[in-house]
PDB file of C-alpha atoms in Angstrom:
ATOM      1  CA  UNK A   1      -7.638  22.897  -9.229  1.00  0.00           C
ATOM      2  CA  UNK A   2     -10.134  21.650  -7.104  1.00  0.00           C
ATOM      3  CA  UNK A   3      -9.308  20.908  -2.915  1.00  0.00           C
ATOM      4  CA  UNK A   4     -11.722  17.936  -1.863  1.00  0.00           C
ATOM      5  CA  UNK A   5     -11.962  17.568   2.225  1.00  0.00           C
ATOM      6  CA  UNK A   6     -13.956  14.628   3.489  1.00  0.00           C
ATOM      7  CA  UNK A   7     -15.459  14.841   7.600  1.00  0.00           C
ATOM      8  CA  UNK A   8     -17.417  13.198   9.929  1.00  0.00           C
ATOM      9  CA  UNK A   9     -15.846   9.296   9.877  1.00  0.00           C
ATOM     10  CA  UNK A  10     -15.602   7.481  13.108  1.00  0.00           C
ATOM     11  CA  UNK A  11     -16.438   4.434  14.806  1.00  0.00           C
ATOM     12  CA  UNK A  12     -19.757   3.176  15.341  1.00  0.00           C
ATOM     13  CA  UNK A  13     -21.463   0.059  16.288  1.00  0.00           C
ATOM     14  CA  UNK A  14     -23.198  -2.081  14.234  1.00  0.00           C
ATOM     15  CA  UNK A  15     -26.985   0.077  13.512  1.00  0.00           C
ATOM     16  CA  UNK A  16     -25.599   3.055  13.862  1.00  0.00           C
ATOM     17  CA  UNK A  17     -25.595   5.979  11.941  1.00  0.00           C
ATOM     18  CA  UNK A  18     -23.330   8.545  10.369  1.00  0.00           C
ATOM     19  CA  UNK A  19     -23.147  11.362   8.017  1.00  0.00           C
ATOM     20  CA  UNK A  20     -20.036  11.944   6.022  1.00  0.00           C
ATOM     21  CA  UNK A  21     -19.294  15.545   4.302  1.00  0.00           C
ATOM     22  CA  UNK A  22     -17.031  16.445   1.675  1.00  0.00           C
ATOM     23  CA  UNK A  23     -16.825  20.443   1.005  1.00  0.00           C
ATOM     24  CA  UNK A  24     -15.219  21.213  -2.342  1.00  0.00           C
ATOM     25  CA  UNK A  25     -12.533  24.941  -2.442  1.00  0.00           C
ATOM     26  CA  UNK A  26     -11.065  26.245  -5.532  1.00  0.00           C
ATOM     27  CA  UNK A  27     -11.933  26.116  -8.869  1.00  0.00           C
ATOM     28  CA  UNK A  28     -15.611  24.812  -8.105  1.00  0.00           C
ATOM     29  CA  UNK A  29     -17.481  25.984 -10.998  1.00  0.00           C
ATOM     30  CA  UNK A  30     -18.510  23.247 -13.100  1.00  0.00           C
ATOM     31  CA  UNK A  31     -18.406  20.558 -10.959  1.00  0.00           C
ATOM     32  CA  UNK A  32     -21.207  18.528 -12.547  1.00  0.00           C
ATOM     33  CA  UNK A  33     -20.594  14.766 -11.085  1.00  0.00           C
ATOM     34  CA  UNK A  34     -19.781  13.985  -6.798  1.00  0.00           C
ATOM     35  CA  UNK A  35     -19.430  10.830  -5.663  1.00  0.00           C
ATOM     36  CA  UNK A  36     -18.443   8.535  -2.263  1.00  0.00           C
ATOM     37  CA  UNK A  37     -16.290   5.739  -2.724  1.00  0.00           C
ATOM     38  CA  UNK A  38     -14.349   3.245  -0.195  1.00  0.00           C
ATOM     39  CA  UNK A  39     -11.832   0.839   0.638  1.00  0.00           C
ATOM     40  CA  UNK A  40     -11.851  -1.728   2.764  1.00  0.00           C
ATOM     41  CA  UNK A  41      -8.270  -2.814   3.212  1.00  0.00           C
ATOM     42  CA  UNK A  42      -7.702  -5.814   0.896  1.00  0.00           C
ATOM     43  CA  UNK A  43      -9.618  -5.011  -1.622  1.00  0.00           C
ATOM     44  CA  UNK A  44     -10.305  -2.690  -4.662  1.00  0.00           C
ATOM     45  CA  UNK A  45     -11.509   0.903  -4.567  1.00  0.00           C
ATOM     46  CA  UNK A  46     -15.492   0.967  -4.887  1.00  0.00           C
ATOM     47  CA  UNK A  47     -18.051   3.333  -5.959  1.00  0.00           C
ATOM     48  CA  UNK A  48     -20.817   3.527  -3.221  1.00  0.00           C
ATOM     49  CA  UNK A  49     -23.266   6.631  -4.744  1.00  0.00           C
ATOM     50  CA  UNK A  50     -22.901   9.490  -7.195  1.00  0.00           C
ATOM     51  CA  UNK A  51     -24.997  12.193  -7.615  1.00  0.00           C
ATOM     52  CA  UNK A  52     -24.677  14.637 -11.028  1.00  0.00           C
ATOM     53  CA  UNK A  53     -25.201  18.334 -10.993  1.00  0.00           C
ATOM     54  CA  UNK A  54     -28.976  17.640 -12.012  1.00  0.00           C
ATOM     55  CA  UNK A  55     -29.442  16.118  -8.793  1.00  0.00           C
ATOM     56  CA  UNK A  56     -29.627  11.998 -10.115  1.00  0.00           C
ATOM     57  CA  UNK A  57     -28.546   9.375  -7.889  1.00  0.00           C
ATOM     58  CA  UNK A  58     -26.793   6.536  -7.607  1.00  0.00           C
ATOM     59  CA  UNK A  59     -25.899   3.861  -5.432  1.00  0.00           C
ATOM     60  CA  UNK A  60     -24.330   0.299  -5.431  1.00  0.00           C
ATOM     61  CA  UNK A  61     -26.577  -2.627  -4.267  1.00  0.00           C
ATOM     62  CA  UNK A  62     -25.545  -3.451  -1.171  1.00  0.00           C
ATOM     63  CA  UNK A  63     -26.028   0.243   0.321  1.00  0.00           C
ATOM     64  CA  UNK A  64     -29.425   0.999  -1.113  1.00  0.00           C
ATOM     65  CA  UNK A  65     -31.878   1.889   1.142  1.00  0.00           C
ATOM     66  CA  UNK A  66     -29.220   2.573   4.021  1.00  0.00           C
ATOM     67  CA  UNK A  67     -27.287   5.375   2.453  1.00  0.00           C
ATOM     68  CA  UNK A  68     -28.443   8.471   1.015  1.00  0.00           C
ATOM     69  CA  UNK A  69     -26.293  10.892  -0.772  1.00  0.00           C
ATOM     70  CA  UNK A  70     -27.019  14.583  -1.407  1.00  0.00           C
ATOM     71  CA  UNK A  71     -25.691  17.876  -1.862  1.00  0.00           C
ATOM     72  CA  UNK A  72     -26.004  21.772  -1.025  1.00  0.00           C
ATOM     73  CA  UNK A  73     -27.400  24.572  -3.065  1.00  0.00           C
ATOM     74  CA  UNK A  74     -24.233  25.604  -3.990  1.00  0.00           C
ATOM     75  CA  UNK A  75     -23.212  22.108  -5.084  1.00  0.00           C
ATOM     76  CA  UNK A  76     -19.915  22.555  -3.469  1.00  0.00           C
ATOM     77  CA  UNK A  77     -20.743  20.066  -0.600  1.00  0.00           C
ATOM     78  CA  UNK A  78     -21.658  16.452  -0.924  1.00  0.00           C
ATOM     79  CA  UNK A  79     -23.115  14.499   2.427  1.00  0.00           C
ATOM     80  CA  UNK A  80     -23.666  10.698   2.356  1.00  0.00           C
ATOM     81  CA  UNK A  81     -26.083   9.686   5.093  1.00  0.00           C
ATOM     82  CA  UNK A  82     -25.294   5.901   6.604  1.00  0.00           C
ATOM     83  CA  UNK A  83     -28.077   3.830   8.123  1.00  0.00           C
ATOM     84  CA  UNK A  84     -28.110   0.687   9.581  1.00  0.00           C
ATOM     85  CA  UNK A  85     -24.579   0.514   9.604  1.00  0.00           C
ATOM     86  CA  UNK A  86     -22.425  -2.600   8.965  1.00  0.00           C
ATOM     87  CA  UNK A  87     -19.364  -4.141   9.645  1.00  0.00           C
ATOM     88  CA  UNK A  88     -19.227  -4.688   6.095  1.00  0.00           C
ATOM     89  CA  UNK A  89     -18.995  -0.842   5.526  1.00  0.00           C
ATOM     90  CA  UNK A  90     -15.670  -0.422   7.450  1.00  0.00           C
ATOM     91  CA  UNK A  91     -13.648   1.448   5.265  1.00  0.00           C
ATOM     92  CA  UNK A  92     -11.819   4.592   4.008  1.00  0.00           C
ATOM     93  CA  UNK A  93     -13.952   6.811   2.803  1.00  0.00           C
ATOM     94  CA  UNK A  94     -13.159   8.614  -0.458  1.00  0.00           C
ATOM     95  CA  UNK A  95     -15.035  11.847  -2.154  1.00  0.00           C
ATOM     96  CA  UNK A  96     -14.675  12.407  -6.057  1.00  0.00           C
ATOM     97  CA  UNK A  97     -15.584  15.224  -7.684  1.00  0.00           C
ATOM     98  CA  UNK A  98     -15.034  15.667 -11.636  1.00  0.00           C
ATOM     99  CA  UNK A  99     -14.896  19.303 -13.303  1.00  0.00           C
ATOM    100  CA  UNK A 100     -14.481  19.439 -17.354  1.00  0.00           C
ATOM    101  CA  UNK A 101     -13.742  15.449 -16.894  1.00  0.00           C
ATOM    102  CA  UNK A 102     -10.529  16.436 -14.865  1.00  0.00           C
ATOM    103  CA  UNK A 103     -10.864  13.389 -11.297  1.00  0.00           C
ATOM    104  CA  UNK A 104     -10.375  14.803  -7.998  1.00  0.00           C
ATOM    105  CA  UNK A 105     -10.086  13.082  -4.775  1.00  0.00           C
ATOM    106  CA  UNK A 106     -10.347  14.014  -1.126  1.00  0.00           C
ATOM    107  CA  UNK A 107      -7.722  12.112   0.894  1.00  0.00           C
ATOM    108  CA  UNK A 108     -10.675  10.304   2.650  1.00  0.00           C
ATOM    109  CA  UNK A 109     -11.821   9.268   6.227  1.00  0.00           C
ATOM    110  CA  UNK A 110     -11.757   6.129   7.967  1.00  0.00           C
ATOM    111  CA  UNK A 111     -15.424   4.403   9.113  1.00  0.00           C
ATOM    112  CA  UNK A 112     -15.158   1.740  11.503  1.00  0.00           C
ATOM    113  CA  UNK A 113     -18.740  -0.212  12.282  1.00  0.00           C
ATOM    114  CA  UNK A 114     -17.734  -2.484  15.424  1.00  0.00           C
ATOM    115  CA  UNK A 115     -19.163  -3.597  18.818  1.00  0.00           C
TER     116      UNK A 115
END
């Protein structure tokens, strides 16, 4: 089993920043794929940026060049970096981690971008 814990949400106003963590316990070996998604309320689960074991990236369209995910050494901690934050990006905040193609999710935290 694999424990997923997501930090560092809050509210912010519209250009702001954040950095989001999610720090992986348990079974962590072979962890080869981490990724952020969010909800917004309303509306479906998205993926905003994966990054694999090798260190490739990915991120949907409409957070490229604002967001920038990464990960520690050990590869048991994933951060996503927000730029330029929007009120578009309000949402929960959701880390996924896959080991031997088994899903796991953190429980998530909220990111509100308001004035």
């Amino acid at each position: 089993q694999v424990q997923l814990v997501e930090s560092g949400g809050g509210l912010v106003q519209p250009g702001g920043s954040l950095r989001l963590s999610c720090t992986a316990s348990g079974s962590t070996f072979g962890i080869n794929f981490m990724a952020w998604y969010r909800q917004a309320p309303g509306k479906q689960r998205e993926l905003v940026a994966s990054i694999a074991s090798g260190g490739s990236t990915s991120y949907t369209d409409s957070v490229k060049g604002r967001f920038t995910i990464s990960q520690d050494n050990a590869k048991t901690t994933v951060y996503l970096q927000m730029n330029s934050l929007k009120p578009e990006d309000t949402a929960t905040y959701y880390c996924n981690g896959v080991r031997f193609a088994a899903g796991y999710w953190g429980r998530g935290t909220q990111v509100t971008v308001s004035s």
